[in-house]
Coordinates of N, CA and C and ligand atoms in Angstrom, one line a residue:
M1078 N -48.9 -24.4 129.4 CA -49.6 -26.1 128.8 C -49.0 -27.6 128.7
T1079 N -49.4 -28.5 129.4 CA -48.4 -29.8 129.1 C -48.7 -30.9 128.5
R1080 N -47.3 -30.8 127.9 CA -47.8 -31.9 126.4 C -48.6 -33.2 126.3
G1081 N -49.0 -33.4 126.2 CA -50.3 -35.0 126.2 C -49.2 -36.5 126.2
R1082 N -49.5 -37.2 126.5 CA -48.6 -38.4 126.8 C -48.8 -39.3 125.0
F1083 N -47.8 -39.9 124.6 CA -48.0 -40.6 123.2 C -47.5 -42.4 123.7
I1084 N -48.7 -43.3 123.7 CA -48.9 -44.5 123.6 C -48.8 -44.6 122.6
T1085 N -48.4 -45.6 122.1 CA -48.9 -46.6 121.0 C -49.2 -48.1 121.2
F1086 N -49.6 -49.0 121.0 CA -50.4 -49.9 120.9 C -49.5 -51.2 119.9
E1087 N -48.4 -52.5 120.3 CA -48.0 -52.7 119.0 C -47.6 -54.4 119.2
G1088 N -47.2 -55.8 118.2 CA -47.7 -56.9 118.0 C -47.9 -57.8 117.4
G1089 N -48.8 -59.3 117.2 CA -49.0 -59.4 116.2 C -50.0 -59.5 116.0
E1090 N -50.7 -60.3 114.6 CA -52.7 -59.8 114.0 C -52.7 -60.5 115.6
G1091 N -53.8 -60.3 115.5 CA -54.9 -60.8 116.7 C -54.7 -60.7 118.3
A1092 N -54.0 -59.7 118.1 CA -53.2 -59.3 119.7 C -54.4 -59.4 120.2
G1093 N -54.1 -58.2 120.0 CA -55.8 -57.6 121.1 C -56.0 -56.6 121.0
K1094 N -54.9 -55.6 120.2 CA -54.1 -54.7 120.0 C -55.1 -53.9 120.2
S1095 N -56.3 -53.6 119.0 CA -58.2 -52.5 118.8 C -57.5 -52.3 120.0
T1096 N -58.9 -53.3 120.4 CA -59.6 -53.9 121.1 C -59.5 -53.1 123.3
Q1097 N -57.5 -53.4 123.2 CA -57.3 -53.2 124.8 C -57.5 -50.8 124.9
A1098 N -56.8 -51.0 122.9 CA -56.5 -49.4 123.2 C -58.0 -48.6 123.3
R1099 N -59.0 -49.7 122.9 CA -60.3 -48.9 123.1 C -60.5 -48.9 124.6
L1100 N -60.3 -49.8 125.2 CA -60.3 -49.5 126.2 C -59.8 -48.6 127.9
L1101 N -58.3 -48.6 127.1 CA -57.3 -47.8 127.2 C -58.4 -46.3 128.0
V1102 N -58.5 -46.1 126.4 CA -59.2 -44.7 126.3 C -60.2 -44.3 127.1
E1103 N -61.3 -45.5 127.4 CA -62.1 -45.5 127.7 C -61.5 -45.3 129.6
Q1104 N -61.3 -45.8 129.8 CA -60.2 -45.5 131.3 C -59.5 -44.5 132.0
L1105 N -58.6 -43.8 131.0 CA -58.5 -42.0 131.1 C -59.2 -41.4 130.4
Q1106 N -60.2 -41.6 129.7 CA -60.9 -40.3 129.3 C -61.9 -40.0 130.9
A1107 N -61.9 -41.6 131.5 CA -62.6 -41.6 133.0 C -62.3 -41.2 134.3
R1108 N -60.8 -40.8 133.9 CA -59.9 -40.1 134.8 C -59.8 -38.8 134.0
G1109 N -60.4 -38.1 133.6 CA -60.5 -37.0 132.4 C -60.0 -36.1 132.1
I1110 N -58.9 -36.7 131.7 CA -57.8 -37.3 130.7 C -58.4 -37.3 129.2
S1111 N -57.8 -36.1 127.8 CA -58.1 -35.0 127.4 C -57.3 -36.3 126.7
V1112 N -57.9 -37.1 125.4 CA -57.2 -38.6 124.6 C -58.2 -38.7 123.1
V1113 N -56.6 -39.0 122.2 CA -57.5 -39.6 120.7 C -57.2 -41.3 120.7
L1114 N -57.7 -41.8 120.1 CA -57.3 -42.7 119.8 C -57.6 -42.5 118.6
T1115 N -56.5 -43.3 117.3 CA -56.4 -43.3 116.1 C -55.1 -44.8 115.8
R1116 N -55.0 -44.8 114.8 CA -54.0 -45.4 114.0 C -53.6 -45.5 113.2
E1117 N -52.3 -46.5 113.0 CA -51.8 -46.5 111.4 C -52.2 -47.5 110.9
P1118 N -51.6 -48.2 109.8 CA -51.2 -47.2 108.9 C -52.6 -46.6 109.4
G1119 N -52.9 -45.3 109.3 CA -54.4 -44.5 108.1 C -54.0 -43.3 109.3
G1120 N -55.0 -42.5 109.8 CA -54.8 -42.0 111.2 C -55.1 -40.2 111.1
S1121 N -55.4 -39.8 109.5 CA -55.6 -38.8 109.0 C -56.1 -39.7 107.7
E1122 N -57.0 -38.2 106.6 CA -57.4 -38.6 106.2 C -56.6 -39.0 105.0
G1123 N -55.0 -38.3 104.3 CA -54.2 -39.2 103.3 C -54.1 -40.1 104.0
A1124 N -53.9 -40.1 104.7 CA -53.3 -42.0 106.1 C -54.0 -43.2 105.6
E1125 N -55.2 -42.9 105.2 CA -56.0 -43.5 105.4 C -56.2 -44.2 104.3
A1126 N -56.0 -42.9 103.3 CA -56.6 -43.2 101.8 C -55.1 -44.6 101.4
L1127 N -54.1 -44.0 102.1 CA -52.3 -44.7 101.8 C -52.6 -46.1 102.2
R1128 N -53.5 -46.5 103.6 CA -54.0 -47.3 104.5 C -54.6 -48.3 103.0
N1129 N -56.4 -47.8 102.6 CA -55.9 -49.3 102.0 C -55.4 -49.3 100.7
L1130 N -54.7 -48.8 100.4 CA -53.1 -49.3 99.7 C -52.4 -49.9 100.1
L1131 N -52.8 -50.1 101.5 CA -51.9 -50.9 102.0 C -52.1 -52.2 102.3
V1132 N -53.2 -51.9 102.7 CA -54.3 -53.5 103.8 C -55.1 -54.7 102.8
I1133 N -54.8 -54.0 101.4 CA -55.7 -54.8 100.8 C -55.9 -55.2 99.2
G1134 N -55.2 -56.6 98.7 CA -55.2 -57.2 97.9 C -53.6 -58.4 98.0
D1135 N -53.1 -59.2 96.9 CA -52.5 -60.1 97.4 C -50.9 -60.0 98.2
A1136 N -50.5 -60.4 98.9 CA -49.8 -60.5 99.7 C -48.8 -59.6 99.1
D1137 N -48.1 -59.7 98.0 CA -46.7 -59.8 97.3 C -47.1 -58.1 97.0
R1138 N -48.7 -57.2 96.9 CA -49.1 -56.1 95.6 C -47.7 -55.6 96.5
W1139 N -46.9 -54.9 97.3 CA -45.6 -54.3 96.9 C -44.8 -54.6 97.3
T1140 N -43.5 -54.1 97.0 CA -42.4 -54.9 97.7 C -42.2 -54.0 99.1
P1141 N -41.0 -55.1 99.9 CA -41.2 -53.9 101.5 C -40.6 -52.8 101.2
T1142 N -39.8 -52.3 100.0 CA -39.3 -50.8 100.5 C -40.7 -50.5 99.7
A1143 N -41.0 -50.8 98.5 CA -41.9 -49.4 98.6 C -43.5 -49.0 99.9
E1144 N -43.5 -50.5 100.2 CA -43.9 -50.5 101.9 C -44.4 -49.7 102.6
T1145 N -42.5 -49.8 102.5 CA -42.1 -49.4 103.8 C -42.6 -47.5 103.1
L1146 N -41.7 -46.7 102.1 CA -41.6 -45.3 101.7 C -43.8 -45.0 101.8
L1147 N -45.5 -46.0 101.4 CA -46.3 -46.2 101.7 C -46.5 -45.7 103.3
M1148 N -45.0 -46.1 104.5 CA -45.5 -46.3 106.2 C -45.4 -45.3 105.8
Y1149 N -44.2 -44.6 106.5 CA -43.9 -43.9 106.8 C -43.8 -42.2 104.8
A1150 N -44.7 -42.6 104.2 CA -45.6 -41.5 103.8 C -47.1 -40.9 104.6
G1151 N -47.3 -42.1 105.0 CA -49.0 -41.7 105.7 C -48.9 -41.8 107.3
R1152 N -47.3 -41.1 107.8 CA -47.2 -41.1 109.2 C -46.2 -39.7 109.0
S1153 N -46.0 -39.3 107.7 CA -45.8 -38.3 108.1 C -46.5 -37.2 108.1
D1154 N -47.9 -37.7 107.3 CA -49.7 -37.0 107.5 C -49.5 -37.1 108.0
H1155 N -50.2 -38.2 109.4 CA -50.7 -38.4 110.4 C -50.5 -37.4 111.9
L1156 N -48.8 -37.8 111.4 CA -47.8 -37.1 113.0 C -48.0 -35.3 112.4
T1157 N -48.0 -35.0 111.3 CA -48.6 -33.7 111.6 C -49.9 -33.0 111.7
R1158 N -51.0 -33.7 110.8 CA -52.3 -33.2 110.6 C -53.4 -33.5 111.8
L1159 N -52.6 -34.6 112.8 CA -53.2 -35.6 113.9 C -51.9 -35.1 115.7
I1160 N -52.0 -36.0 115.2 CA -50.9 -36.4 116.8 C -50.0 -35.5 117.4
R1161 N -49.3 -34.6 116.1 CA -48.4 -33.3 116.7 C -48.6 -32.2 117.6
P1162 N -50.5 -31.7 116.8 CA -50.8 -31.0 117.3 C -52.2 -31.6 119.1
A1163 N -51.7 -32.5 118.5 CA -52.2 -33.0 119.7 C -51.6 -33.0 120.9
L1164 N -50.7 -33.4 121.3 CA -49.7 -33.1 122.0 C -49.6 -32.3 122.4
A1165 N -49.3 -31.4 121.3 CA -49.0 -29.9 122.2 C -50.1 -29.7 122.9
A1166 N -51.9 -29.1 122.9 CA -52.5 -29.1 123.2 C -53.1 -30.1 124.6
G1167 N -51.9 -30.6 124.2 CA -52.6 -31.1 126.1 C -53.2 -32.2 126.2
T1168 N -53.4 -32.9 125.6 CA -54.5 -34.6 124.1 C -52.7 -35.3 124.5
W1169 N -53.7 -36.7 124.7 CA -52.9 -37.9 125.2 C -53.3 -38.4 123.2
V1170 N -52.6 -39.7 123.1 CA -52.6 -39.5 121.9 C -52.6 -41.3 122.5
V1171 N -53.7 -42.1 121.4 CA -53.5 -43.6 121.9 C -54.5 -44.2 120.7
C1172 N -52.2 -44.5 120.1 CA -52.2 -44.8 118.5 C -52.0 -46.7 118.2
D1173 N -52.6 -46.8 117.3 CA -53.5 -48.8 117.3 C -51.8 -48.9 115.7
R1174 N -51.3 -48.8 116.7 CA -49.6 -49.5 115.3 C -49.4 -47.9 115.3
F1175 N -47.7 -48.5 115.3 CA -46.9 -47.6 115.0 C -45.5 -47.5 114.3
S1176 N -44.6 -46.1 114.6 CA -43.6 -47.8 113.8 C -42.5 -48.7 114.1
D1177 N -42.4 -49.1 115.5 CA -41.9 -50.5 115.4 C -42.6 -51.6 114.8
S1178 N -44.6 -51.4 113.6 CA -44.9 -52.1 112.8 C -44.0 -51.8 111.7
T1179 N -43.7 -51.2 111.0 CA -42.6 -50.9 110.5 C -41.1 -51.7 110.4
R1180 N -40.6 -51.5 111.4 CA -39.4 -52.7 112.1 C -39.9 -53.5 111.7
A1181 N -40.7 -54.3 112.2 CA -40.8 -55.6 112.3 C -41.6 -56.5 110.6
Y1182 N -42.8 -55.6 110.0 CA -43.3 -56.1 109.0 C -42.0 -56.0 107.8
Q1183 N -41.6 -54.9 107.3 CA -41.3 -54.3 106.8 C -39.9 -55.0 107.1
G1184 N -39.0 -54.8 108.0 CA -37.6 -54.3 108.1 C -37.3 -56.4 109.0
A1185 N -38.2 -56.7 110.0 CA -37.0 -58.1 109.9 C -37.8 -59.0 108.9
G1186 N -39.8 -59.5 108.7 CA -40.3 -59.4 108.3 C -40.5 -59.3 106.5
G1187 N -39.6 -58.0 106.1 CA -39.3 -58.0 104.4 C -37.9 -57.8 103.9
G1188 N -37.6 -57.7 105.7 CA -35.8 -57.7 104.5 C -35.5 -56.7 104.2
V1189 N -35.8 -55.4 104.5 CA -35.9 -54.1 104.9 C -34.7 -53.6 106.0
S1190 N -33.1 -53.3 105.2 CA -32.6 -52.6 106.0 C -33.2 -51.9 107.6
S1191 N -32.3 -52.4 108.8 CA -32.6 -51.0 109.7 C -32.4 -50.0 109.7
D1192 N -30.7 -49.8 108.6 CA -30.5 -48.5 108.5 C -31.1 -47.3 107.9
F1193 N -32.2 -47.8 106.4 CA -32.5 -47.5 106.1 C -34.1 -46.9 106.6
I1194 N -34.2 -48.2 107.8 CA -35.5 -47.9 108.1 C -35.6 -46.4 109.5
D1195 N -34.0 -46.1 110.1 CA -33.7 -45.6 111.1 C -33.2 -44.1 110.1
A1196 N -32.4 -44.2 109.0 CA -32.9 -42.9 108.3 C -34.2 -42.1 108.2
I1197 N -34.6 -42.7 107.9 CA -36.1 -42.0 107.3 C -37.7 -42.3 108.5
E1198 N -36.8 -43.0 109.5 CA -37.8 -42.4 111.4 C -37.3 -41.2 111.4
A1199 N -35.9 -41.0 111.0 CA -35.3 -39.6 112.2 C -35.4 -38.3 111.4
E1200 N -36.2 -39.2 109.6 CA -36.1 -37.6 109.2 C -38.3 -37.4 109.9
V1201 N -38.8 -39.0 110.3 CA -40.4 -38.2 109.9 C -40.4 -38.2 111.3
V1202 N -40.4 -38.3 112.3 CA -40.8 -39.1 113.8 C -39.3 -38.4 114.7
G1203 N -38.3 -38.1 114.8 CA -37.9 -37.2 115.1 C -37.6 -37.4 116.2
A1204 N -37.9 -36.7 117.4 CA -37.7 -35.9 118.7 C -39.2 -36.8 119.3
D1205 N -40.1 -37.0 118.0 CA -41.8 -37.1 118.7 C -42.5 -38.7 119.0
R1206 N -40.8 -39.7 119.4 CA -41.2 -41.3 119.6 C -42.2 -41.1 120.9
P1207 N -42.7 -42.3 120.6 CA -43.5 -42.9 121.8 C -42.9 -42.3 123.5
D1208 N -44.5 -41.6 124.3 CA -43.4 -42.2 125.6 C -44.0 -43.7 125.7
L1209 N -44.3 -44.1 125.7 CA -44.8 -45.4 126.4 C -45.1 -46.7 125.0
T1210 N -44.3 -47.0 124.7 CA -44.8 -48.6 123.8 C -45.2 -49.5 124.3
L1211 N -46.5 -50.5 124.1 CA -47.4 -51.5 124.8 C -46.8 -53.0 123.5
I1212 N -46.0 -53.6 124.0 CA -45.6 -54.6 123.1 C -46.8 -55.4 123.0
F1213 N -47.2 -56.1 122.7 CA -48.7 -57.1 123.0 C -47.7 -59.3 122.2
D1214 N -47.8 -59.9 123.3 CA -46.8 -60.6 123.4 C -48.2 -61.7 123.5
M1215 N -47.7 -63.0 122.2 CA -48.2 -64.3 122.4 C -47.8 -65.2 120.9
P1216 N -48.2 -66.3 121.5 CA -48.3 -66.9 119.8 C -49.0 -67.2 119.3
V1217 N -48.2 -67.1 118.4 CA -48.5 -66.7 116.9 C -50.1 -67.3 116.0
E1218 N -50.2 -69.0 116.4 CA -51.3 -69.5 116.1 C -52.3 -68.8 116.7
L1219 N -52.4 -68.7 118.1 CA -53.4 -67.8 118.1 C -54.6 -66.9 117.7
G1220 N -53.2 -65.9 117.6 CA -53.2 -64.5 117.3 C -54.4 -64.8 116.1
L1221 N -53.5 -66.2 114.9 CA -53.5 -65.8 113.6 C -55.5 -66.7 114.1
E1222 N -55.6 -67.6 115.1 CA -56.5 -67.4 115.1 C -58.1 -66.6 115.4
R1223 N -56.9 -65.6 116.5 CA -58.2 -64.6 116.7 C -58.7 -63.9 115.7
A1224 N -57.4 -63.8 114.5 CA -57.7 -62.3 113.8 C -58.6 -63.3 112.1
F1225 N -58.4 -64.7 112.4 CA -59.3 -65.7 111.0 C -60.5 -64.7 111.8
G1226 N -60.8 -65.1 112.8 CA -62.0 -65.7 113.2 C -63.2 -63.9 113.4
R1227 N -62.4 -62.8 112.8 CA -62.6 -61.7 112.6 C -63.0 -61.6 111.6
D1228 N -61.9 -60.8 110.3 CA -62.7 -60.3 109.6 C -61.6 -61.3 108.4
M1229 N -62.4 -61.0 107.1 CA -61.1 -61.2 105.4 C -61.3 -60.2 105.1
F1230 N -61.5 -58.9 105.3 CA -61.4 -58.4 104.3 C -60.0 -57.7 104.5
E1231 N -59.4 -56.9 105.2 CA -58.0 -56.4 105.4 C -57.5 -57.7 105.6
A1232 N -56.9 -57.9 105.4 CA -56.5 -59.7 105.1 C -55.0 -59.6 104.3
R1233 N -54.8 -57.5 104.1 CA -53.3 -59.1 103.2 C -52.1 -59.1 104.1
F1234 N -51.9 -58.1 104.9 CA -50.7 -59.5 105.9 C -51.0 -60.2 106.7
E1235 N -52.2 -60.9 107.4 CA -53.2 -62.1 108.2 C -52.5 -63.5 106.4
S1236 N -52.3 -62.5 105.9 CA -52.5 -63.8 104.6 C -50.7 -63.7 103.8
K1237 N -49.4 -63.9 104.8 CA -48.5 -64.5 104.0 C -47.7 -66.0 104.9
G1238 N -48.1 -66.2 105.9 CA -47.7 -67.4 106.5 C -47.0 -67.4 108.0
L1239 N -47.1 -68.8 108.7 CA -46.6 -69.0 110.0 C -45.4 -68.4 110.3
A1240 N -44.4 -68.9 109.0 CA -43.2 -68.3 109.6 C -42.4 -66.8 109.2
F1241 N -43.1 -66.8 108.7 CA -43.5 -64.2 108.4 C -43.2 -64.1 109.8
H1242 N -44.4 -64.8 110.4 CA -45.3 -64.2 111.4 C -44.7 -64.8 112.7
E1243 N -43.7 -65.9 112.7 CA -42.7 -66.3 113.4 C -41.8 -65.3 113.3
R1244 N -41.4 -64.4 112.3 CA -40.5 -63.8 112.6 C -40.5 -62.1 113.0
L1245 N -42.1 -61.6 113.2 CA -43.3 -60.7 113.7 C -42.3 -60.3 114.7
R1246 N -42.6 -61.6 115.5 CA -42.7 -61.8 117.0 C -41.8 -61.9 117.7
E1247 N -40.7 -62.5 117.2 CA -39.0 -62.0 117.7 C -38.9 -61.1 117.2
A1248 N -39.6 -60.0 115.7 CA -39.2 -58.7 116.0 C -40.0 -57.9 117.3
F1249 N -40.3 -57.8 117.7 CA -41.2 -57.4 118.6 C -41.0 -58.0 120.5
L1250 N -40.4 -59.1 120.0 CA -39.7 -59.0 121.7 C -38.0 -59.2 121.5
H1251 N -37.5 -58.6 120.1 CA -36.3 -58.0 120.9 C -36.4 -56.2 120.5
I1252 N -37.6 -55.3 119.5 CA -37.7 -54.3 120.2 C -37.9 -53.9 121.6
A1253 N -38.6 -54.6 122.1 CA -38.4 -54.5 123.8 C -37.1 -53.9 124.5
K1254 N -36.1 -55.8 124.1 CA -35.8 -55.3 124.7 C -34.0 -54.4 124.8
A1255 N -34.1 -54.2 122.9 CA -34.0 -53.4 123.4 C -33.9 -52.0 123.8
D1256 N -35.5 -51.7 123.8 CA -35.9 -50.1 124.2 C -36.6 -50.4 125.8
P1257 N -35.8 -51.2 126.7 CA -36.5 -51.7 127.8 C -37.5 -49.9 128.6
G1258 N -36.8 -48.9 128.3 CA -37.5 -47.5 128.9 C -38.5 -47.0 128.2
R1259 N -38.7 -47.0 127.0 CA -40.2 -46.6 126.3 C -40.8 -48.2 126.3
C1260 N -40.3 -49.1 125.6 CA -41.1 -50.2 125.9 C -41.7 -51.3 126.9
A1261 N -42.7 -51.5 126.9 CA -43.2 -53.4 128.1 C -44.0 -53.9 127.2
L1262 N -44.0 -55.0 127.3 CA -44.5 -56.2 126.9 C -45.9 -56.8 128.0
I1263 N -46.7 -57.3 127.0 CA -47.8 -57.5 127.5 C -48.2 -58.9 127.1
D1264 N -47.9 -59.4 128.8 CA -48.6 -61.3 128.2 C -50.3 -61.7 127.2
A1265 N -50.0 -61.1 126.2 CA -51.3 -60.7 125.7 C -52.5 -62.2 124.9
G1266 N -52.1 -63.7 126.0 CA -52.7 -64.4 125.6 C -54.0 -64.5 126.4
G1267 N -54.6 -63.9 127.5 CA -55.0 -64.0 128.4 C -56.7 -63.5 128.0
T1268 N -57.5 -63.7 128.8 CA -58.7 -62.8 128.3 C -58.5 -61.6 128.8
L1269 N -59.6 -61.4 128.6 CA -59.8 -59.4 127.6 C -59.9 -59.4 129.0
D1270 N -60.3 -59.3 130.6 CA -60.4 -58.7 131.3 C -58.6 -58.5 132.0
E1271 N -58.0 -60.0 131.8 CA -56.4 -59.9 132.5 C -55.8 -59.3 131.7
V1272 N -55.6 -58.7 130.5 CA -55.0 -58.5 129.5 C -55.3 -56.5 130.1
A1273 N -55.8 -56.9 130.5 CA -57.0 -55.0 130.2 C -56.4 -54.1 131.4
E1274 N -55.9 -55.9 132.3 CA -55.6 -55.5 134.5 C -54.1 -54.7 133.6
Q1275 N -53.2 -55.7 133.8 CA -51.9 -55.6 132.4 C -51.9 -54.0 132.2
V1276 N -52.5 -53.8 130.8 CA -52.4 -52.6 130.5 C -52.1 -51.9 131.6
W1277 N -53.5 -51.3 131.9 CA -54.2 -50.2 133.0 C -52.8 -50.2 134.3
S1278 N -51.8 -51.7 134.6 CA -51.0 -51.4 135.6 C -49.9 -51.2 134.5
T1279 N -49.6 -50.9 133.8 CA -48.7 -50.7 132.8 C -48.4 -49.3 133.1
V1280 N -49.9 -48.7 132.5 CA -50.0 -47.0 131.8 C -49.1 -46.4 133.3
A1281 N -50.5 -47.0 134.3 CA -50.4 -46.4 135.0 C -48.8 -45.8 136.5
S1282 N -48.3 -47.0 136.2 CA -46.9 -47.3 136.7 C -46.0 -46.5 136.1
R1283 N -45.8 -46.7 134.7 CA -45.4 -46.3 133.4 C -45.6 -44.6 133.8
L1284 N -46.5 -43.7 132.8 CA -46.9 -42.6 133.6 C -46.9 -41.9 134.4
E1285 N -46.4 -43.2 135.5 CA -46.9 -42.4 137.2 C -48.2 -41.4 137.6
L1286 N -49.4 -42.5 136.7 CA -50.9 -42.0 137.1 C -50.7 -42.0 138.8
T1287 N -51.3 -41.0 139.5 CA -51.8 -41.8 140.9 C -53.4 -42.4 140.5
P1288 N -53.2 -43.2 141.9 CA -54.1 -44.3 141.4 C -55.7 -43.6 142.1
Ligands
ATP1013 N1 -58.2 -61.5 125.4 C1 -58.7 -61.5 124.0 N2 -59.4 -63.1 124.0 C2 -60.0 -63.6 123.2 N3 -60.1 -63.2 122.6 C3 -59.9 -62.5 122.4 C4 -59.3 -61.4 123.6 N4 -59.0 -59.7 122.6 C5 -59.5 -60.1 122.0 N5 -59.7 -60.9 121.5 C6 -60.6 -60.7 120.4 O1 -60.1 -61.7 119.3 C7 -60.3 -60.6 118.2 C8 -58.8 -59.8 117.3 O2 -58.6 -58.7 118.7 P1 -58.0 -57.2 118.2 O3 -58.9 -56.7 116.9 O4 -58.4 -56.2 119.4 O5 -56.2 -57.7 117.1 P2 -55.4 -56.9 116.7 O6 -54.2 -56.8 117.7 O7 -56.1 -55.1 116.8 O8 -55.6 -57.8 115.0 P3 -54.8 -57.1 114.6 O9 -52.8 -57.1 115.0 O10 -55.4 -57.5 112.9 O11 -55.4 -55.7 114.5 C9 -60.8 -59.8 117.2 O12 -62.5 -60.2 117.7 C10 -61.0 -59.2 119.6 O13 -62.1 -59.2 120.0
MG1014 MG1 -55.7 -54.3 114.7

């Protein structure tokens, strides 16, 4: 059995990750590829329960360290119950946010040290890193405008202020630059079709899909 491929979508609020992850899954399915769409925080029953603790409430509900531990508690469950079994069965996994969001939000945004995150990452994720990570980049104001136009319920992180979101953007750009073999930058400021085109051509070339 050929192992499935693991693709993650990363980047700031309202950049179009969830929209494009759905479109990519449809494209892959149309090619006969077995694929599951999932998300973080969440993705398994236990991790979805933790998600509600993380995304609802006041911006300062958790310390960044507590947030990091909750994120990795959920990630561990998600990997064990959904991601690893799917990949082993040959199913592709498309995940809407993953470890890079922890590095950006709790690390660069919240001040949690990269040594601490590296240590938990090694234990929880280990060798099961994504084969490809698409990092959606766009001006912070545009992303927040899109996100606020959408919903105000899961708005805990959206409510953290412009400077916080600028730090996130820098952090995601830094991650893309530091790990070019895994990451590809997507210019997310275009129309839905333009971004979908970039996503598809990047997936096809990086993962060597035949046209
Ligand atoms: N290319 C685009 N042009 C204009 N609007 C878009 C585009 N892509 C997505 N949108 C809209 O912007 C809003 C945010 O998109 P989406 O929810 O996909 O972003 P996201 O990156 O998943 O956000 P979050 O980080 O908050 O989960 C939605 O209302 C969506 O319909
Ligand atoms: Mg989303």
